[in-house]
Amino acid sequence: MNARAAAPGVGPGPDALTVVRAGALTTVQDLGRAGYAHLGVPRSGALDEAAHRLANRLLGNPDSAATLETTVTGCAVRAEGDVTAVVTGAPCPVTVGGRPAPWGLPVRVPAGAVLEAGAAEYGVRGYVGFAGGLAAEPVLGSRATDLLSGLGPAPLRDGDTLPLGDPAPPRGAAYAARGAGT
């Protein structure tokens, strides 16, 4: 996950994203690292846990799947292969391949297209989820970026490559509405 860019002459695989615009502070987040406070390791994880969970439920992911957490200015990523994505949290304009896309609903992002979550219209944290979640390397059981301890993936930078996990079979909107995993 911490691969900052593909090796020279080698592009990212189809199960990956390339960061086009990292935004002010975009990090990888999940539900955090519970149980390590006695070692001085904070829980970390998504600041708006409900928005993080909603993104995952809309995609059929487990609640614990990693998402991107944006701060105010959003971010843009290019899909290297076809992927389904959703933007939740702070409302913002969403585009896929330069065309308007719905906020709060899953959208198909074809290979080569750029998904952009724009600046928050109000609120601070937005969540960009992907079918299968982000496949960052777990540290102490979590994929979450923790700025205080330095654990987990570094905040995104332009040109970063982000691997994706394997998507689950589709389950439908009723699964998300009833509160999957609760």
Tab-separated table of C-alpha atoms in Angstrom:
chain	number	residue	atom	x	y	z
A	1	MET	CA	0.000	0.000	0.000
A	2	ASN	CA	2.802	2.381	0.743
A	3	ALA	CA	4.021	2.095	-2.811
A	4	ARG	CA	4.394	5.751	-3.680
A	5	ALA	CA	4.521	5.132	-7.404
A	6	ALA	CA	4.842	2.171	-9.722
A	7	ALA	CA	8.336	1.044	-10.647
A	8	PRO	CA	9.762	2.648	-13.808
A	9	GLY	CA	8.226	1.047	-16.888
A	10	VAL	CA	5.668	-0.839	-14.783
A	11	GLY	CA	2.159	0.541	-14.326
A	12	PRO	CA	-0.234	-0.324	-11.539
A	13	GLY	CA	-2.347	-3.451	-11.957
A	14	PRO	CA	-6.054	-3.417	-12.798
A	15	ASP	CA	-7.013	-3.857	-9.131
A	16	ALA	CA	-5.579	-0.491	-8.146
A	17	LEU	CA	-6.172	3.237	-8.040
A	18	THR	CA	-3.749	6.026	-8.865
A	19	VAL	CA	-4.018	9.248	-6.890
A	20	VAL	CA	-4.492	12.178	-9.280
A	21	ARG	CA	-5.234	14.816	-6.627
A	22	ALA	CA	-4.565	13.943	-2.996
A	23	GLY	CA	-6.412	16.893	-1.475
A	24	ALA	CA	-5.559	18.708	1.758
A	25	LEU	CA	-5.416	15.582	3.940
A	26	THR	CA	-6.693	12.301	2.567
A	27	THR	CA	-5.952	9.177	4.563
A	28	VAL	CA	-6.846	5.495	4.555
A	29	GLN	CA	-9.238	4.664	7.402
A	30	ASP	CA	-11.146	1.717	8.772
A	31	LEU	CA	-12.656	1.096	12.224
A	32	GLY	CA	-9.297	1.528	13.970
A	33	ARG	CA	-7.020	-0.387	16.358
A	34	ALA	CA	-8.962	-1.209	19.491
A	35	GLY	CA	-7.152	-2.753	22.445
A	36	TYR	CA	-3.690	-1.179	22.224
A	37	ALA	CA	-4.124	1.877	24.475
A	38	HIS	CA	-2.056	0.158	27.195
A	39	LEU	CA	0.837	0.263	24.728
A	40	GLY	CA	0.259	3.935	23.949
A	41	VAL	CA	-1.361	3.220	20.575
A	42	PRO	CA	-4.539	5.238	19.995
A	43	ARG	CA	-7.606	3.634	18.439
A	44	SER	CA	-7.590	5.924	15.370
A	45	GLY	CA	-9.970	4.968	12.554
A	46	ALA	CA	-12.660	6.902	10.710
A	47	LEU	CA	-13.667	10.163	12.399
A	48	ASP	CA	-17.220	9.885	11.030
A	49	GLU	CA	-17.743	6.206	11.676
A	50	ALA	CA	-21.377	6.265	10.495
A	51	ALA	CA	-20.399	7.698	7.076
A	52	HIS	CA	-17.553	5.166	6.785
A	53	ARG	CA	-19.903	2.272	7.611
A	54	LEU	CA	-22.552	3.575	5.195
A	55	ALA	CA	-20.036	3.690	2.325
A	56	ASN	CA	-19.083	0.084	2.980
A	57	ARG	CA	-22.670	-1.113	3.357
A	58	LEU	CA	-23.697	0.525	0.091
A	59	LEU	CA	-20.890	-1.406	-1.630
A	60	GLY	CA	-21.555	-4.754	0.081
A	61	ASN	CA	-18.238	-4.538	1.958
A	62	PRO	CA	-17.781	-5.478	5.595
A	63	ASP	CA	-17.968	-2.417	7.871
A	64	SER	CA	-14.261	-2.873	8.583
A	65	ALA	CA	-13.150	-2.423	4.946
A	66	ALA	CA	-10.766	0.500	4.441
A	67	THR	CA	-11.993	3.693	2.753
A	68	LEU	CA	-10.432	7.036	1.894
A	69	GLU	CA	-11.187	9.793	4.404
A	70	THR	CA	-10.988	13.241	2.803
A	71	THR	CA	-10.654	16.550	4.611
A	72	VAL	CA	-12.554	19.568	3.213
A	73	THR	CA	-11.021	19.629	-0.300
A	74	GLY	CA	-11.820	16.056	-1.419
A	75	CYS	CA	-9.573	14.021	-3.738
A	76	ALA	CA	-9.402	12.442	-7.196
A	77	VAL	CA	-8.302	8.918	-8.132
A	78	ARG	CA	-7.985	7.107	-11.467
A	79	ALA	CA	-9.320	3.552	-11.600
A	80	GLU	CA	-6.837	1.226	-13.293
A	81	GLY	CA	-9.613	-1.358	-13.747
A	82	ASP	CA	-13.406	-1.207	-13.512
A	83	VAL	CA	-14.534	-0.557	-9.941
A	84	THR	CA	-17.683	0.448	-8.099
A	85	ALA	CA	-17.292	3.384	-5.717
A	86	VAL	CA	-19.376	5.619	-3.468
A	87	VAL	CA	-18.831	8.987	-1.768
A	88	THR	CA	-20.475	9.618	1.636
A	89	GLY	CA	-19.910	11.895	4.612
A	90	ALA	CA	-19.684	15.624	3.934
A	91	PRO	CA	-21.809	16.370	0.844
A	92	CYS	CA	-19.718	17.348	-2.179
A	93	PRO	CA	-19.856	17.341	-5.965
A	94	VAL	CA	-18.861	13.989	-7.469
A	95	THR	CA	-17.712	13.342	-11.023
A	96	VAL	CA	-16.678	10.217	-12.917
A	97	GLY	CA	-14.720	10.857	-16.083
A	98	GLY	CA	-15.594	14.554	-15.820
A	99	ARG	CA	-19.364	13.903	-15.763
A	100	PRO	CA	-21.583	14.510	-12.718
A	101	ALA	CA	-22.241	11.424	-10.618
A	102	PRO	CA	-24.478	10.954	-7.589
A	103	TRP	CA	-23.232	11.581	-4.076
A	104	GLY	CA	-24.295	8.854	-1.634
A	105	LEU	CA	-25.011	6.201	-4.270
A	106	PRO	CA	-22.693	3.556	-5.738
A	107	VAL	CA	-21.357	4.414	-9.187
A	108	ARG	CA	-19.394	2.404	-11.737
A	109	VAL	CA	-15.965	3.842	-12.472
A	110	PRO	CA	-14.629	2.361	-15.717
A	111	ALA	CA	-10.938	1.579	-16.174
A	112	GLY	CA	-8.998	4.755	-16.874
A	113	ALA	CA	-11.719	7.101	-15.587
A	114	VAL	CA	-11.073	9.596	-12.787
A	115	LEU	CA	-13.428	9.658	-9.806
A	116	GLU	CA	-13.366	13.067	-8.162
A	117	ALA	CA	-14.887	13.933	-4.805
A	118	GLY	CA	-14.901	17.727	-4.776
A	119	ALA	CA	-14.706	20.199	-1.911
A	120	ALA	CA	-17.187	19.699	0.928
A	121	GLU	CA	-20.267	21.891	0.605
A	122	TYR	CA	-20.554	21.716	4.390
A	123	GLY	CA	-18.925	19.500	6.963
A	124	VAL	CA	-15.305	18.400	7.013
A	125	ARG	CA	-14.839	14.651	6.411
A	126	GLY	CA	-15.879	12.766	3.302
A	127	TYR	CA	-15.485	9.043	2.638
A	128	VAL	CA	-14.703	7.425	-0.695
A	129	GLY	CA	-15.328	3.701	-0.624
A	130	PHE	CA	-14.575	1.060	-3.232
A	131	ALA	CA	-16.041	-2.406	-3.763
A	132	GLY	CA	-13.607	-4.730	-2.005
A	133	GLY	CA	-12.135	-1.893	0.082
A	134	LEU	CA	-8.569	-0.641	-0.008
A	135	ALA	CA	-6.006	-3.397	0.484
A	136	ALA	CA	-3.486	-1.458	2.563
A	137	GLU	CA	-1.111	-3.542	4.653
A	138	PRO	CA	-2.634	-3.929	8.149
A	139	VAL	CA	-0.628	-2.732	11.170
A	140	LEU	CA	-1.782	-4.108	14.533
A	141	GLY	CA	-4.919	-5.407	12.826
A	142	SER	CA	-5.932	-2.130	11.173
A	143	ARG	CA	-5.396	-0.395	7.846
A	144	ALA	CA	-6.071	3.032	9.393
A	145	THR	CA	-3.665	5.933	9.077
A	146	ASP	CA	-2.817	7.258	12.537
A	147	LEU	CA	-1.053	10.596	12.284
A	148	LEU	CA	-0.257	10.715	16.014
A	149	SER	CA	1.593	7.386	16.243
A	150	GLY	CA	2.723	7.199	12.604
A	151	LEU	CA	1.113	3.771	12.143
A	152	GLY	CA	-0.599	2.718	8.941
A	153	PRO	CA	-0.284	4.169	5.456
A	154	ALA	CA	1.046	7.693	5.022
A	155	PRO	CA	-1.427	10.398	3.967
A	156	LEU	CA	-2.019	10.303	0.216
A	157	ARG	CA	0.214	12.139	-2.222
A	158	ASP	CA	-0.317	12.722	-5.920
A	159	GLY	CA	0.938	9.713	-7.899
A	160	ASP	CA	0.431	7.148	-5.102
A	161	THR	CA	-0.871	3.718	-6.104
A	162	LEU	CA	-3.550	2.152	-3.894
A	163	PRO	CA	-4.340	-1.570	-4.195
A	164	LEU	CA	-7.961	-2.693	-4.022
A	165	GLY	CA	-9.378	-5.757	-2.303
A	166	ASP	CA	-11.635	-8.331	-3.933
A	167	PRO	CA	-15.268	-7.180	-4.108
A	168	ALA	CA	-17.958	-9.289	-2.449
A	169	PRO	CA	-20.869	-10.568	-4.531
A	170	PRO	CA	-23.635	-7.911	-4.785
A	171	ARG	CA	-26.281	-8.027	-2.047
A	172	GLY	CA	-28.567	-5.105	-2.943
A	173	ALA	CA	-29.766	-1.925	-1.289
A	174	ALA	CA	-31.937	-3.750	1.259
A	175	TYR	CA	-28.760	-5.116	2.866
A	176	ALA	CA	-27.395	-1.585	3.404
A	177	ALA	CA	-30.726	-0.229	4.616
A	178	ARG	CA	-31.219	-2.831	7.317
A	179	GLY	CA	-27.758	-2.266	8.816
A	180	ALA	CA	-25.421	-4.978	7.608
A	181	GLY	CA	-23.246	-6.475	10.284
A	182	THR	CA	-25.171	-4.975	13.190
